XYZ file of C-alpha atoms in Angstrom:
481
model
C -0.615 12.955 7.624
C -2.957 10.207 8.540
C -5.919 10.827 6.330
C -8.042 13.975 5.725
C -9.913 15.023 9.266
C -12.610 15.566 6.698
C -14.599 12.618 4.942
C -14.437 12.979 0.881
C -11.616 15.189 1.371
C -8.249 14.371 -0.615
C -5.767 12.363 1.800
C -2.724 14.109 3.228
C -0.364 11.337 2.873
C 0.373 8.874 -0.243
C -2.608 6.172 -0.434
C -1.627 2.461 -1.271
C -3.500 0.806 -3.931
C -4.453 -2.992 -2.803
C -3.139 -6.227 -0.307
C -3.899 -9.576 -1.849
C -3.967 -12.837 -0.374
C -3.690 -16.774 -1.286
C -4.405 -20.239 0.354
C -4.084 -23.183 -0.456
C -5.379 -26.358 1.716
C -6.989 -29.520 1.351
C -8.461 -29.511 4.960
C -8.841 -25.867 5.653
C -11.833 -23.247 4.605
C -10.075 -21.639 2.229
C -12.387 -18.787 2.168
C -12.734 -17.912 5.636
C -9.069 -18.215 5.826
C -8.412 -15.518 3.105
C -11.236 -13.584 4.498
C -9.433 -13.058 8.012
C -6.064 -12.846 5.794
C -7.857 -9.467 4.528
C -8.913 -8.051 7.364
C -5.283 -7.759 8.392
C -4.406 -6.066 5.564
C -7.632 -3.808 5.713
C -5.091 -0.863 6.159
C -4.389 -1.015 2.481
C -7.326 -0.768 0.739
C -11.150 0.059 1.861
C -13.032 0.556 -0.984
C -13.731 -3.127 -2.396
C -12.619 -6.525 -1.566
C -13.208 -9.804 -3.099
C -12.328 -13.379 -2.792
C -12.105 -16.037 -6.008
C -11.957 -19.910 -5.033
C -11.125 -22.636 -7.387
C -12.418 -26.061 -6.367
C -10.726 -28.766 -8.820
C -13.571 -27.717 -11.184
C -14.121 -23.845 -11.620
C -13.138 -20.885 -10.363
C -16.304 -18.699 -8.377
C -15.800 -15.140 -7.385
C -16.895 -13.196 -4.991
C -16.717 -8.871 -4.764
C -17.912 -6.118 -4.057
C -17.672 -2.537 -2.716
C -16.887 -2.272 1.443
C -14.571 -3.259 3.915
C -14.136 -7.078 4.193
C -16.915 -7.146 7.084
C -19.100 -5.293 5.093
C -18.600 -7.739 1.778
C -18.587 -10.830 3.491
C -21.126 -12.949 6.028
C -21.412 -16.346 7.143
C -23.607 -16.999 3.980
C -21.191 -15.706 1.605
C -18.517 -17.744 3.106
C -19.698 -20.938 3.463
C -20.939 -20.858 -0.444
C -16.986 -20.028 -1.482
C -15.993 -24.222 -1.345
C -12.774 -24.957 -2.714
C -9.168 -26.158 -1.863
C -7.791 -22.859 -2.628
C -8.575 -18.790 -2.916
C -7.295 -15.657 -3.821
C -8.501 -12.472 -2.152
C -8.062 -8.475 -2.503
C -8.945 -5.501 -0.907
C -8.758 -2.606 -3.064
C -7.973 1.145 -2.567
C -8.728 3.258 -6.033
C -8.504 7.002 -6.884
C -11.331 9.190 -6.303
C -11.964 9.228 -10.301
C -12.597 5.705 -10.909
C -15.579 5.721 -13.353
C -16.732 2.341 -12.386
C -15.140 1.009 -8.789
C -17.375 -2.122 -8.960
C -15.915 -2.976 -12.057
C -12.448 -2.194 -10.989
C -12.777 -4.512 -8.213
C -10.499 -7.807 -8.056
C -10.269 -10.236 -8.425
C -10.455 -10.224 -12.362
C -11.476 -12.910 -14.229
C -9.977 -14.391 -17.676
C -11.608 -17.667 -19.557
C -9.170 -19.359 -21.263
C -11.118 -22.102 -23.174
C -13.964 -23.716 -21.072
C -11.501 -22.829 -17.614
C -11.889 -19.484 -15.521
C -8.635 -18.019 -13.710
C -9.173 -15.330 -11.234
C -6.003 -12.595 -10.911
C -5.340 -10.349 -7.531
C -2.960 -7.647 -8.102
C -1.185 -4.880 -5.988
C 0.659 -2.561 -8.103
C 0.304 -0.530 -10.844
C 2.174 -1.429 -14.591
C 3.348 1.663 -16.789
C 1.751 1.859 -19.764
C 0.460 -0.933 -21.350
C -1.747 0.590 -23.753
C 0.185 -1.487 -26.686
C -0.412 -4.668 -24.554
C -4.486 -3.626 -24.132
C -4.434 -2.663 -27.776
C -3.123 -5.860 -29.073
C -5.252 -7.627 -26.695
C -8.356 -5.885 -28.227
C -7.040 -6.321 -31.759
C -7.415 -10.322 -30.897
C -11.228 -10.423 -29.707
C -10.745 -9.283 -25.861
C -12.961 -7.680 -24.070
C -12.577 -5.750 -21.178
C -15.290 -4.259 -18.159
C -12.715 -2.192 -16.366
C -10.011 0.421 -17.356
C -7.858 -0.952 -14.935
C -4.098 -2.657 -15.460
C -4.923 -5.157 -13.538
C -7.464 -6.191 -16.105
C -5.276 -6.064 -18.953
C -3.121 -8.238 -17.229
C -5.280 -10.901 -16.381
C -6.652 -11.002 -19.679
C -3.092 -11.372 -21.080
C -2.464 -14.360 -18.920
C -5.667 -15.895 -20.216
C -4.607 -15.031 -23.886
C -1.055 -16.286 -23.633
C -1.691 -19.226 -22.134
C -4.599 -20.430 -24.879
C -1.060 -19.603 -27.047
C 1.371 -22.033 -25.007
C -1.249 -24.435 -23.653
C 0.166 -23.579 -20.407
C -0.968 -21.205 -17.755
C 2.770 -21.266 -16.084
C 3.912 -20.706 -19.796
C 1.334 -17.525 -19.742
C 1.874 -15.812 -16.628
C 5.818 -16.013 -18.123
C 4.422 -14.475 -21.248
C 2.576 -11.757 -19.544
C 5.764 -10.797 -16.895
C 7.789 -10.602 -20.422
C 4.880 -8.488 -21.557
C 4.426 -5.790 -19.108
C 6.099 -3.286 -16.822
C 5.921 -1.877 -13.512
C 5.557 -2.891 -9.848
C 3.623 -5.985 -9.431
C 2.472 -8.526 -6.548
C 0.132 -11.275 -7.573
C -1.888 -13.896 -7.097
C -3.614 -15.946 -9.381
C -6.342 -18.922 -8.858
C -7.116 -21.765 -11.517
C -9.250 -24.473 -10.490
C -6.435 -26.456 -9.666
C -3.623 -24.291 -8.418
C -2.803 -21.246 -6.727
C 0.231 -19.116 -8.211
C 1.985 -16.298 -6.815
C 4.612 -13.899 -8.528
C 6.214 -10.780 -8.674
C 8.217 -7.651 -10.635
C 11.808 -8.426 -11.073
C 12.690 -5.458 -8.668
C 10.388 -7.011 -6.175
C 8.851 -3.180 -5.410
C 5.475 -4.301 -3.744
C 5.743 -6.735 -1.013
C 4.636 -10.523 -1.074
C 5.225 -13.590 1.270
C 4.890 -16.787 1.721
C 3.958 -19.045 4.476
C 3.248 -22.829 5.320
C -0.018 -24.409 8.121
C 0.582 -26.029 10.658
C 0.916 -29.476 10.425
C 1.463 -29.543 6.768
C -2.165 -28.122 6.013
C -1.126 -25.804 3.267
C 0.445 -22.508 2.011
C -0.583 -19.248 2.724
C 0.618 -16.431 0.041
C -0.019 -12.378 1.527
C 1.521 -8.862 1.147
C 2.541 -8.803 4.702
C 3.516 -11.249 7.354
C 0.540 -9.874 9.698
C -1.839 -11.735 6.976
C -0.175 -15.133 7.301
C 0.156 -14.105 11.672
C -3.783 -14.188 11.590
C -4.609 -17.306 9.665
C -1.637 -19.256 12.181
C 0.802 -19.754 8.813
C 4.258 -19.304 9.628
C 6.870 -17.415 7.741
C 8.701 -19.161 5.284
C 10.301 -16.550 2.940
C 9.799 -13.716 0.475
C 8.228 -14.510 -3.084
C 11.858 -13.557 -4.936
C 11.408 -10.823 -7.760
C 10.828 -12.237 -11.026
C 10.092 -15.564 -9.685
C 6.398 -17.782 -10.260
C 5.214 -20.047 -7.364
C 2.919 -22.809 -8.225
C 0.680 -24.268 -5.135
C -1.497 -27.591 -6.204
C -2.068 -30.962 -5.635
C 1.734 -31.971 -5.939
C 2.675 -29.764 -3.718
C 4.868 -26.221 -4.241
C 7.209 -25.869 -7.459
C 9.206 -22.149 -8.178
C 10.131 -21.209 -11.128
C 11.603 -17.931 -12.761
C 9.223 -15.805 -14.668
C 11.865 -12.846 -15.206
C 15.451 -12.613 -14.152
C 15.366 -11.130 -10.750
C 16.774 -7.524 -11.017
C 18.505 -5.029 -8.305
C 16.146 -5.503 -5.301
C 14.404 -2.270 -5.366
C 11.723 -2.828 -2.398
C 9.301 0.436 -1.755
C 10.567 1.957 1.145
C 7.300 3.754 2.509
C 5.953 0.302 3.261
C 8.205 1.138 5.947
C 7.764 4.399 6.692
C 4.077 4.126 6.679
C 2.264 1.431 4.450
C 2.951 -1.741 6.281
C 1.542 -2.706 9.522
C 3.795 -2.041 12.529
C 3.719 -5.979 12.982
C 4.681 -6.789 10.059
C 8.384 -7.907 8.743
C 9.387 -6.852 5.261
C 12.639 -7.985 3.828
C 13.647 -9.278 7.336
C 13.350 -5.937 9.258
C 10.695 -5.483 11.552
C 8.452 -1.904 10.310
C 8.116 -1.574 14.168
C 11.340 -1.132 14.950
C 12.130 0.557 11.609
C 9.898 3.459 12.641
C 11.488 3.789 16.301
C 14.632 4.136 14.059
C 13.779 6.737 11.694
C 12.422 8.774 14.762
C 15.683 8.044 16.837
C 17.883 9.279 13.724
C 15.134 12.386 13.814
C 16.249 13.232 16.981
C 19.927 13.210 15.930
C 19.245 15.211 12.675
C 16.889 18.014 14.092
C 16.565 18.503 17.724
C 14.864 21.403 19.223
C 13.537 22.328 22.967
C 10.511 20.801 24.089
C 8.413 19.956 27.058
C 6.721 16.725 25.408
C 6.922 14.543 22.051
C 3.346 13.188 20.564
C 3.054 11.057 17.513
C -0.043 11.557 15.230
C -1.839 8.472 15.512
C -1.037 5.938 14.207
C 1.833 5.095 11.901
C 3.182 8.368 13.605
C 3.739 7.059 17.278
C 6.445 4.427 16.788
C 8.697 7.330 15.405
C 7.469 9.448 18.372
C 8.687 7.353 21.026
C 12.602 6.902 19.311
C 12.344 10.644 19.126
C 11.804 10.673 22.758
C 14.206 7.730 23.745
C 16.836 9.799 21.706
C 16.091 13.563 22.962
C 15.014 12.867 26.180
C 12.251 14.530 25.842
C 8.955 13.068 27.468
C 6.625 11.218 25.453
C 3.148 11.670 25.820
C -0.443 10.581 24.140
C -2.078 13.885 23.176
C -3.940 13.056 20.353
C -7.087 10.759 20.632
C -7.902 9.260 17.600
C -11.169 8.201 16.289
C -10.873 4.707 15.140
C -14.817 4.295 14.142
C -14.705 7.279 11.127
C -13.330 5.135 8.100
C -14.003 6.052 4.641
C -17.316 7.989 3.594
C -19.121 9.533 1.478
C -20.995 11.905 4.295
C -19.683 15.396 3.711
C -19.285 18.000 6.882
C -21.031 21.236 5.800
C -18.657 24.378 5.445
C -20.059 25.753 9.095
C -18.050 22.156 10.519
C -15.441 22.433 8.556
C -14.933 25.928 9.677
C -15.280 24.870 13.198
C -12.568 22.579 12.724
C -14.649 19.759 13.816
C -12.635 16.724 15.325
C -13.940 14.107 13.296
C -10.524 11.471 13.300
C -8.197 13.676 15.749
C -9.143 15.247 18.693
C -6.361 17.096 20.707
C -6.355 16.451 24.687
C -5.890 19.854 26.067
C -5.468 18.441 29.808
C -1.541 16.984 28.166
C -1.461 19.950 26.102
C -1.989 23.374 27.772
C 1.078 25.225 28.376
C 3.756 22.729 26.754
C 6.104 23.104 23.728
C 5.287 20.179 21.705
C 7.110 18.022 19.386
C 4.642 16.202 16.826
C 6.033 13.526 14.772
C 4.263 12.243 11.587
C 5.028 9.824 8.744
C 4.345 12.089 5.900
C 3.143 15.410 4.359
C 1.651 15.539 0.651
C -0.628 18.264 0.564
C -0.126 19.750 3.847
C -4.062 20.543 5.015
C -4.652 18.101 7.471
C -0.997 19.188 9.119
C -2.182 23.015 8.869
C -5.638 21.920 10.266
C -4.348 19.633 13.050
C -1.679 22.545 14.203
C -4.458 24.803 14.923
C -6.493 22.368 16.791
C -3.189 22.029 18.868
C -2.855 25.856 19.547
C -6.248 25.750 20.186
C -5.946 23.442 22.964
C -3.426 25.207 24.607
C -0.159 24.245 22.768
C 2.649 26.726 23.436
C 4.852 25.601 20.320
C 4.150 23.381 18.017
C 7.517 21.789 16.028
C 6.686 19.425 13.449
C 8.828 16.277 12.426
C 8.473 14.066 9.824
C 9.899 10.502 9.694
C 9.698 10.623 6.008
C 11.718 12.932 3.664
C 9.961 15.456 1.379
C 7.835 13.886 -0.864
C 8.366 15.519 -4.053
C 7.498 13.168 -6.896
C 4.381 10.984 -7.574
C 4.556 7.411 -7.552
C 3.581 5.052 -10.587
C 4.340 1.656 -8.940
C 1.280 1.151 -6.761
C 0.450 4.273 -4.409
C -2.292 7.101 -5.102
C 0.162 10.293 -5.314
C -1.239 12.988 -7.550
C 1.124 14.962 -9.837
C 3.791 16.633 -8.869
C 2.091 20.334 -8.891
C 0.144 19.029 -6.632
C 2.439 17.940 -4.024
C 3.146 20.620 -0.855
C 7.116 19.937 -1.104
C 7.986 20.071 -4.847
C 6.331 23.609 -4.802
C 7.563 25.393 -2.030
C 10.429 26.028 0.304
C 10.717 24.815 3.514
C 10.058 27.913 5.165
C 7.014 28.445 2.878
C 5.297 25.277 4.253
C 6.086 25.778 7.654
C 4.110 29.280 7.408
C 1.154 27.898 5.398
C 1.268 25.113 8.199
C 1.710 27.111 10.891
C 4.004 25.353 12.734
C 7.035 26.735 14.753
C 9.170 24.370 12.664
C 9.520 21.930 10.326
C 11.555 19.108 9.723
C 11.978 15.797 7.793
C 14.253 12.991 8.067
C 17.098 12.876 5.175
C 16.861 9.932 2.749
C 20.376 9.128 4.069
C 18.873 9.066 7.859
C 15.571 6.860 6.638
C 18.198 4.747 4.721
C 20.132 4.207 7.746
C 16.680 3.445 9.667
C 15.756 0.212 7.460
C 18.032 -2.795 8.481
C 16.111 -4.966 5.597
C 18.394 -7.975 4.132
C 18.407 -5.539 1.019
C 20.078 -1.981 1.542
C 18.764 -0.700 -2.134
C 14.949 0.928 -2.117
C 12.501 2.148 -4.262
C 13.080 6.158 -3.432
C 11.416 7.596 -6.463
C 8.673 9.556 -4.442
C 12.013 11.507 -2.907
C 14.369 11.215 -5.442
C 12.966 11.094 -8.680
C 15.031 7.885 -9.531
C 12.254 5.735 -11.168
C 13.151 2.075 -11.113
C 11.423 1.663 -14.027
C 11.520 3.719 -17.202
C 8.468 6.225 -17.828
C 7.010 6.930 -20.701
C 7.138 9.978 -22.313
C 3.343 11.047 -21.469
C 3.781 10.237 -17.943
C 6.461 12.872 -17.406
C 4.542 15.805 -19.204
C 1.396 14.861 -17.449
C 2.484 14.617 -14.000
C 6.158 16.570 -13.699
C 6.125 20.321 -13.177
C 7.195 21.676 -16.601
C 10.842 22.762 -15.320
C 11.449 18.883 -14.222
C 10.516 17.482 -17.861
């Protein structure tokens, strides 16, 4: 489900940590560039953003806590002057003791140079690596792993002399899903996990100008870069002077790509892996269709990642499509908390039913996800309310029923909806006539990506990467350790 109808509440759906984004131009401003680069990948991270530019000299950074609009102005911008950037927009968990701190891009001095490091992801464990890195005289102002990696590229490389030579050191070094992007004063580097789980792209100016490094392809789309290829797992891209130079950091692995970028992370213009998410999500509700049918007057899709699937449910069933649920698109993330009278009320602060489409029809409602299963229960009621009939609840992704460590806010297992009850036990505590969600075979079968092997952990409990032991025994449910 979208997001909590209730500011501060916990989200209803998986959260994705951070988007990061790279230029690098000799003509260009490199700053504004990456700054409109971020606002196209807003959708994955609200809570910071910052941009780092090196300019054949240093490396100055930018941050702080907002949306991009609210972080940077034309007076911000044109003090960022430089031939290349790195920028980040940040979503953290609600328990982050210091978000400004946690905010990227992270900076490492190695000698008398800066680097700046932009990271979506998340590594498992490297307390060992942050240990030893302490042991030898590091310091560090965050508790994040994206720290502890940046600091281990500055360490390695005062080790080989290289900074190529230490980002190598640090991919041999640590674990976990990882996109990057790294600024020197001289050269912009990209790389990524062996199993390529998080996304990253790269993409060329016109006329030669430059490169252009971003999660998504709608980030290169807004800056006029086209698409060149994917960053390959495991593999180091250097962007300078002489041009662009690859290089392998790791061995690439099995291609294990996250799968909800498709289901619900990505933008719907993006491309992932070849596949448009678009038509991926018309897909997954077309095979919906197939897998659970049921008689209906009208098929809505919970805006927004939720109406793509909607309308292949209704080219498949033949059942009508129809926009019933207004969204607000002005309410983003706050810290202004409805009183209990609202909440009670059921106030409409993001979704607002239209009872004139409504009244008298059995509805099907199509949605990417379920975690914890309020803002379904809530947004079912506000449906009845307005006149619904039946309400029969589809869900384009299958039952979430295992947190993710790669990259994506899930909380432990106890606490998600589908790893502690039945089927028929969430459909009562939603309230929904019924309830279904698409097989992993049928989402699967959705994806036409050049790759046909996913990251599925958050359904399957097949981690591509090993967990430690503490993981498992604080997150599983007891009977799954």
């Amino acid at each position: 489900m979208a997001t909590s109808i209730f500011p501060g509440e916990a989200p209803d759906r998986p959260q994705e940590e951070c988007a990061v984004f790279g230029v690098y131009s000799q003509t260009d401003d490199v700053a504004r560039l990456t700054c409109f680069g971020l606002q196209a990948l807003q959708h994955r991270g609200q809570e910071s953003a910052g941009i780092a530019v090196g300019d054949g000299d240093t490396v100055t950074v930018t941050k702080d806590l907002g949306l991009v609009t609210q972080v940077f102005d034309e007076g911000v911008l044109s003090a960022l002057k430089g031939n290349l950037a790195v920028g980040h927009c940040r979503y953290s968990t609600s328990n982050n003791a210091n978000p400004w701190a946690s905010s990227q891009p992270h900076i490492s001095a190695i000698d008398d140079e800066l680097v700046a490091l932009a990271h979506n992801g998340t590594l498992v464990d490297t307390r060992a690596l942050k240990a030893f890195l302490v042991s030898e005289g590091v310091q560090f102002r965050s508790s994040t792993d994206s720290e502890i990696a940046c600091q281990a590229i500055g360490h390695f490389t005062r080790q080989t002399h290289h900074l190529r030579e230490g980002i190598k050191a640090t991919m041999e070094a640590i674990r976990g899903a990882y996109a990057m992007v790294l600024a020197s004063p001289h050269a912009l580097y990209a790389f990524r996990d062996p199993n390529g789980i998080r996304p990253l792209c790269l993409g060329e100016l016109p006329d030669g100008r430059g490169w252009v490094v971003s999660s998504e392809t709608c980030g290169l789309d807004i800056v006029g870069a086209r698409f060149v290829r994917d960053v390959e797992p495991g593999e180091i891209l250097r962007i300078g002077e002489d041009g662009l130079s690859s290089s392998h950091g790791l061995p690439a692995g099995e291609h294990r790509g996250c799968i909800f970028e498709y289901v619900y992370f990505a933008r719907p213009d993006s491309t992932i892996d070849g596949q448009s998410v678009y038509e991926s999500r018309r897909s997954m509700g077309r095979e919906l269709a197939r897998e659970s049918a049921v008689d209906a007057d009208l098929v809505m899709g919970v805006p927004d990642s939720g109406v793509p699937a909607a309308l292949g449910y209704a080219e498949e069933s033949g059942v009508p499509f129809a926009d019933g649920i207004v969204k607000n698109r002005y309410v983003g993330r706050t810290f202004i908390q409805p009183t209990q009278e609202m909440r009670q009320m059921g106030i409409r602060i993001k979704l607002n039913p239209l009872p004139s489409v409504i009244a008298g029809k059995r509805l099907v409602v199509v949605d990417d996800s379920i975690v914890r299963g309020n803002t379904s229960k809530q947004l079912v009621s506000m449906l009845r309310a307005a006149g619904a009939t039946e309400v029969h609840l589809r869900i384009s992704a299958p039952e979430v029923t295992w947190p993710c460590f790669y990259g994506i806010d899930t909380p432990s297992q106890d606490e998600l909806m589908a790893a502690t009850m039945s089927n028929e036990q969430m459909r009562e505590f939603i309230g929904c006539d019924s309830l279904a969600f698409i097989s992993v075979e049928g989402l699967r079968a959705s994806v036409r990506s050049e790759h046909r092997t996913f990251c599925e952990a958050c359904f399957t409990g097949r981690y591509v990467v090993e967990l430690p032991d503490y993981l498992k025994k604080t997150s599983f449910l007891a009977k799954e350790q």
